[in-house]
GROMACS .gro file of C-alpha atoms in nm:
model
  265
    1MET     CA    1   0.000   0.000   0.000
    2ASN     CA    2   0.152   0.335  -0.102
    3LEU     CA    3   0.158   0.655   0.103
    4LYS     CA    4  -0.133   0.810  -0.086
    5GLN     CA    5  -0.354   0.511  -0.007
    6ILE     CA    6  -0.253   0.519   0.361
    7LEU     CA    7  -0.331   0.892   0.386
    8GLY     CA    8  -0.664   0.837   0.212
    9MET     CA    9  -0.763   0.564   0.456
   10GLY     CA   10  -0.657   0.788   0.748
   11ALA     CA   11  -0.876   1.071   0.621
   12LEU     CA   12  -1.171   0.836   0.592
   13PHE     CA   13  -1.113   0.715   0.948
   14VAL     CA   14  -1.102   1.072   1.082
   15CYS     CA   15  -1.420   1.165   0.893
   16ALA     CA   16  -1.596   0.855   1.020
   17PHE     CA   17  -1.484   0.928   1.377
   18PHE     CA   18  -1.614   1.286   1.375
   19ALA     CA   19  -1.932   1.183   1.199
   20GLY     CA   20  -1.989   0.936   1.479
   21GLN     CA   21  -1.920   1.203   1.740
   22TYR     CA   22  -2.161   1.443   1.567
   23THR     CA   23  -2.430   1.177   1.554
   24ALA     CA   24  -2.384   1.105   1.924
   25VAL     CA   25  -2.408   1.475   2.012
   26LEU     CA   26  -2.712   1.521   1.791
   27SER     CA   27  -2.874   1.214   1.943
   28HIS     CA   28  -2.802   1.345   2.294
   29SER     CA   29  -2.950   1.685   2.204
   30LEU     CA   30  -3.267   1.523   2.078
   31GLU     CA   31  -3.293   1.316   2.395
   32VAL     CA   32  -3.260   1.631   2.608
   33TYR     CA   33  -3.528   1.806   2.404
   34GLU     CA   34  -3.766   1.512   2.437
   35ALA     CA   35  -3.703   1.492   2.810
   36SER     CA   36  -3.780   1.861   2.842
   37ALA     CA   37  -4.106   1.829   2.650
   38GLU     CA   38  -4.290   1.604   2.895
   39GLY     CA   39  -4.258   1.383   3.197
   40SER     CA   40  -4.213   1.421   3.572
   41TRP     CA   41  -3.995   1.698   3.706
   42GLY     CA   42  -3.651   1.574   3.803
   43LEU     CA   43  -3.320   1.716   3.928
   44SER     CA   44  -2.956   1.607   3.930
   45PHE     CA   45  -2.736   1.767   4.198
   46GLN     CA   46  -2.387   1.763   4.052
   47GLU     CA   47  -2.199   2.022   4.258
   48GLU     CA   48  -2.263   2.145   4.611
   49GLY     CA   49  -2.384   2.504   4.622
   50LYS     CA   50  -2.474   2.506   4.253
   51THR     CA   51  -2.811   2.496   4.076
   52PRO     CA   52  -2.897   2.135   3.990
   53VAL     CA   53  -2.940   2.019   3.633
   54ALA     CA   54  -3.309   1.966   3.562
   55ASN     CA   55  -3.480   1.761   3.293
   56ALA     CA   56  -3.587   2.089   3.134
   57SER     CA   57  -3.350   2.381   3.105
   58ALA     CA   58  -3.425   2.733   3.224
   59ASP     CA   59  -3.407   2.854   2.864
   60TYR     CA   60  -3.658   2.592   2.752
   61LEU     CA   61  -3.897   2.680   3.035
   62LYS     CA   62  -3.867   3.049   2.957
   63ASN     CA   63  -4.058   2.982   2.633
   64PHE     CA   64  -4.362   2.903   2.849
   65ASN     CA   65  -4.322   3.166   3.124
   66ALA     CA   66  -4.206   2.885   3.353
   67TYR     CA   67  -3.934   2.874   3.618
   68TYR     CA   68  -3.741   2.634   3.837
   69ALA     CA   69  -3.470   2.866   3.980
   70GLU     CA   70  -3.319   3.207   3.931
   71ASN     CA   71  -2.986   3.227   3.748
   72THR     CA   72  -2.793   3.433   4.001
   73GLU     CA   73  -2.486   3.429   4.224
   74GLU     CA   74  -2.676   3.615   4.497
   75LYS     CA   75  -2.778   3.404   4.794
   76LYS     CA   76  -3.151   3.442   4.739
   77LEU     CA   77  -3.417   3.184   4.821
   78TYR     CA   78  -3.778   3.152   4.711
   79LEU     CA   79  -3.979   2.950   4.963
   80THR     CA   80  -4.279   2.756   4.834
   81PHE     CA   81  -4.513   2.507   5.000
   82ASP     CA   82  -4.749   2.257   4.841
   83ALA     CA   83  -5.066   2.232   5.048
   84GLY     CA   84  -5.286   1.937   4.958
   85TYR     CA   85  -5.469   1.918   5.289
   86GLU     CA   86  -5.441   2.051   5.643
   87ASN     CA   87  -5.325   1.821   5.921
   88GLY     CA   88  -5.221   2.064   6.192
   89ASN     CA   89  -4.879   2.176   6.072
   90THR     CA   90  -4.946   2.492   5.875
   91ALA     CA   91  -4.986   2.726   6.174
   92ALA     CA   92  -4.636   2.644   6.300
   93ILE     CA   93  -4.498   2.697   5.950
   94LEU     CA   94  -4.667   3.037   5.928
   95ASP     CA   95  -4.534   3.128   6.273
   96ALA     CA   96  -4.177   3.051   6.163
   97LEU     CA   97  -4.215   3.247   5.840
   98LYS     CA   98  -4.351   3.545   6.034
   99LYS     CA   99  -4.065   3.532   6.285
  100HIS     CA  100  -3.811   3.549   6.003
  101ASN     CA  101  -4.009   3.795   5.791
  102ALA     CA  102  -3.986   3.540   5.510
  103PRO     CA  103  -4.240   3.559   5.227
  104ALA     CA  104  -4.362   3.230   5.082
  105ALA     CA  105  -4.596   3.095   4.817
  106PHE     CA  106  -4.850   2.831   4.913
  107PHE     CA  107  -4.972   2.622   4.619
  108VAL     CA  108  -5.312   2.499   4.738
  109VAL     CA  109  -5.580   2.262   4.607
  110GLY     CA  110  -5.958   2.275   4.641
  111ASN     CA  111  -5.969   2.049   4.944
  112TYR     CA  112  -5.735   2.279   5.134
  113ILE     CA  113  -5.945   2.590   5.079
  114GLU     CA  114  -6.264   2.399   5.165
  115THR     CA  115  -6.133   2.260   5.493
  116ALA     CA  116  -5.896   2.533   5.612
  117PRO     CA  117  -6.034   2.871   5.495
  118GLU     CA  118  -5.904   3.053   5.803
  119LEU     CA  119  -5.549   2.943   5.732
  120VAL     CA  120  -5.585   3.053   5.370
  121LYS     CA  121  -5.701   3.393   5.495
  122ARG     CA  122  -5.405   3.407   5.731
  123MET     CA  123  -5.162   3.330   5.449
  124THR     CA  124  -5.306   3.619   5.250
  125GLU     CA  125  -5.320   3.860   5.543
  126GLU     CA  126  -4.957   3.791   5.634
  127GLY     CA  127  -4.839   3.876   5.285
  128HIS     CA  128  -4.783   3.533   5.138
  129ILE     CA  129  -4.886   3.432   4.788
  130VAL     CA  130  -5.165   3.175   4.764
  131ALA     CA  131  -5.126   3.009   4.426
  132ASN     CA  132  -5.282   2.743   4.207
  133HIS     CA  133  -5.209   2.371   4.250
  134THR     CA  134  -5.538   2.285   4.068
  135PHE     CA  135  -5.875   2.200   4.220
  136HIS     CA  136  -5.857   1.817   4.217
  137HIS     CA  137  -5.479   1.758   4.196
  138PRO     CA  138  -5.490   1.544   3.878
  139ASP     CA  139  -5.208   1.447   3.644
  140MET     CA  140  -5.240   1.757   3.427
  141SER     CA  141  -5.006   1.615   3.162
  142LYS     CA  142  -5.288   1.377   3.063
  143ILE     CA  143  -5.534   1.661   3.002
  144SER     CA  144  -5.510   1.761   2.639
  145ASP     CA  145  -5.817   1.981   2.589
  146MET     CA  146  -5.813   2.345   2.695
  147THR     CA  147  -6.162   2.342   2.852
  148SER     CA  148  -6.078   2.069   3.104
  149PHE     CA  149  -5.735   2.216   3.173
  150GLN     CA  150  -5.877   2.560   3.238
  151LYS     CA  151  -6.157   2.430   3.461
  152GLU     CA  152  -5.907   2.276   3.703
  153LEU     CA  153  -5.754   2.619   3.752
  154THR     CA  154  -6.058   2.847   3.745
  155GLN     CA  155  -6.257   2.636   3.994
  156LEU     CA  156  -5.983   2.691   4.249
  157GLU     CA  157  -5.958   3.061   4.172
  158GLU     CA  158  -6.331   3.108   4.222
  159MET     CA  159  -6.322   2.934   4.560
  160TYR     CA  160  -6.023   3.140   4.673
  161GLN     CA  161  -6.196   3.464   4.579
  162GLU     CA  162  -6.509   3.361   4.767
  163VAL     CA  163  -6.304   3.296   5.082
  164THR     CA  164  -6.068   3.595   5.070
  165GLY     CA  165  -6.247   3.849   4.854
  166GLN     CA  166  -5.933   3.876   4.641
  167PRO     CA  167  -5.840   3.738   4.299
  168MET     CA  168  -5.588   3.454   4.297
  169LYS     CA  169  -5.253   3.531   4.138
  170LYS     CA  170  -5.200   3.335   3.816
  171TYR     CA  171  -4.911   3.127   3.947
  172TYR     CA  172  -4.946   2.756   3.879
  173ARG     CA  173  -4.760   2.443   3.990
  174PRO     CA  174  -4.838   2.111   3.813
  175PRO     CA  175  -4.944   1.841   4.063
  176GLN     CA  176  -4.666   1.587   4.124
  177GLY     CA  177  -4.449   1.790   3.889
  178LYS     CA  178  -4.605   1.611   3.591
  179TYR     CA  179  -4.615   1.819   3.277
  180SER     CA  180  -4.613   1.816   2.900
  181GLN     CA  181  -4.518   2.072   2.643
  182THR     CA  182  -4.885   2.097   2.549
  183ASN     CA  183  -5.002   2.194   2.894
  184LEU     CA  184  -4.709   2.426   2.955
  185GLN     CA  185  -4.829   2.606   2.644
  186MET     CA  186  -5.193   2.597   2.760
  187ALA     CA  187  -5.095   2.750   3.094
  188LYS     CA  188  -4.907   3.026   2.914
  189ASP     CA  189  -5.200   3.088   2.677
  190LEU     CA  190  -5.429   3.129   2.980
  191GLY     CA  191  -5.195   3.385   3.133
  192TYR     CA  192  -5.028   3.164   3.398
  193GLN     CA  193  -4.669   3.144   3.505
  194THR     CA  194  -4.562   2.790   3.593
  195PHE     CA  195  -4.330   2.708   3.884
  196PHE     CA  196  -4.127   2.394   3.933
  197TRP     CA  197  -3.845   2.381   4.191
  198SER     CA  198  -3.471   2.335   4.232
  199LEU     CA  199  -3.466   2.192   4.585
  200ALA     CA  200  -3.701   1.949   4.757
  201TYR     CA  201  -3.680   1.631   4.961
  202VAL     CA  202  -3.906   1.337   5.046
  203ASP     CA  203  -4.122   1.499   5.314
  204TRP     CA  204  -4.475   1.396   5.212
  205TYR     CA  205  -4.515   1.043   5.354
  206GLN     CA  206  -4.711   1.085   5.676
  207ASP     CA  207  -4.609   0.747   5.817
  208LYS     CA  208  -4.243   0.791   5.724
  209GLN     CA  209  -4.143   1.144   5.812
  210PRO     CA  210  -3.773   1.227   5.778
  211THR     CA  211  -3.569   1.296   6.089
  212LYS     CA  212  -3.433   1.642   6.157
  213GLU     CA  213  -3.086   1.518   6.060
  214GLU     CA  214  -3.210   1.373   5.730
  215ALA     CA  215  -3.395   1.695   5.649
  216PHE     CA  216  -3.096   1.918   5.726
  217ASP     CA  217  -2.864   1.693   5.525
  218LYS     CA  218  -3.070   1.756   5.212
  219LEU     CA  219  -3.191   2.111   5.272
  220LEU     CA  220  -2.859   2.256   5.389
  221GLY     CA  221  -2.629   2.046   5.171
  222ARG     CA  222  -2.814   2.117   4.848
  223ILE     CA  223  -2.910   2.480   4.894
  224HIS     CA  224  -2.787   2.716   4.621
  225PRO     CA  225  -2.828   3.078   4.509
  226GLY     CA  226  -3.160   3.145   4.339
  227ALA     CA  227  -3.323   2.826   4.465
  228ILE     CA  228  -3.696   2.773   4.446
  229VAL     CA  229  -3.747   2.551   4.750
  230LEU     CA  230  -4.042   2.312   4.764
  231LEU     CA  231  -4.163   2.191   5.104
  232HIS     CA  232  -4.494   2.028   5.197
  233SER     CA  233  -4.707   2.196   5.462
  234THR     CA  234  -4.836   1.853   5.565
  235SER     CA  235  -4.494   1.757   5.700
  236SER     CA  236  -4.460   1.747   6.078
  237THR     CA  237  -4.082   1.753   6.030
  238ASN     CA  238  -4.104   2.078   5.835
  239ALA     CA  239  -4.325   2.234   6.103
  240ARG     CA  240  -4.080   2.128   6.373
  241ILE     CA  241  -3.757   2.238   6.204
  242LEU     CA  242  -3.856   2.540   5.994
  243ASP     CA  243  -3.755   2.807   6.247
  244GLU     CA  244  -3.412   2.649   6.292
  245LEU     CA  245  -3.379   2.580   5.918
  246LEU     CA  246  -3.448   2.944   5.828
  247THR     CA  247  -3.196   3.051   6.093
  248LYS     CA  248  -2.930   2.820   5.948
  249TRP     CA  249  -2.992   2.948   5.595
  250GLU     CA  250  -2.963   3.305   5.723
  251GLU     CA  251  -2.633   3.216   5.891
  252MET     CA  252  -2.515   3.086   5.553
  253GLY     CA  253  -2.589   3.430   5.406
  254TYR     CA  254  -2.922   3.358   5.238
  255THR     CA  255  -3.216   3.597   5.221
  256PHE     CA  256  -3.581   3.519   5.147
  257HIS     CA  257  -3.770   3.663   4.851
  258SER     CA  258  -4.116   3.654   4.697
  259LEU     CA  259  -4.188   3.485   4.365
  260ASP     CA  260  -4.317   3.825   4.255
  261GLU     CA  261  -3.954   3.942   4.249
  262LEU     CA  262  -3.854   3.649   4.030
  263THR     CA  263  -4.128   3.712   3.775
  264ALA     CA  264  -4.038   4.082   3.760
  265LEU     CA  265  -3.681   4.014   3.649
   0.00000   0.00000   0.00000
C-alpha cells in the first residue's frame, strides 16, 4: 500500500470518527429536548452550592413563562409550600415564616381551601402568595383539551376569591411535577406562570417522616443561590424544624424573597 492510499484511509477514518461524534451529540440533544417536552420533574445535583441540572433547562422553560430557579450568584431563596390538605402543621410553619419575615408561596388545592379557609385567609393577610395547584390535583399532563385544563384552575380561583375576597394570582404548579409541552403552552396561553423547583426532599409520607438530621442533610447540603425551595405543609418535620432551618440558611448568608420578584426580572 503506497503513502497516498494510507493517507486516504486515514482521512476516511477521521471523517468517520467525527461523523460518529456528531451523531452522538445530535442524538443526545434530541434526547434532552424530548425529556424537556414532557414527563415528571426531576433534578440532578452535581456540585454542592450550585443549581442542579433539571430535565428541562431554564431557557426551555422560559418559552412558556415557567421557572425552576433564578440564574444568580446572589444568595436568594424563594420559599414555596405545596398544600394538599391541612393536618395541623401549617400554623407552626406560618409562625416561623412570620418570625423570620420570610415571604412564601402556598400552592393549594380545592380540598385545602374547603377545609382550612381561616389558614388561607391568614396566608393572605400575612403577605404570602396563595397560588394554584389545581382543584382536584390530577395528572395535568394527561389533560389535552383546553376546557378541562382551564376548569381545574378556574374552579380553584373562584373558591379562593369567595373565601378571601381577592383574585388569585396566576401562578401555577403542576401536581406531582407532571407536565407536557402541550399543557405548559396551555398555561401560558391562559396567562399563567408555571413554577417547578430546584430543591425538595421526600417529606410527604405521613407514616415515614424524615428525621431532623435527614432533612438538614438535604436542605442545607443542596441549597444554592436562586433556589426555588419546595416543602410540603403537611410535613410534621417541616413544622418542627422550619424556624431552625431558616436561621441556618440566614447564617449561611441567604435571604428570602417573593416569587413576585422572580417574575419581575
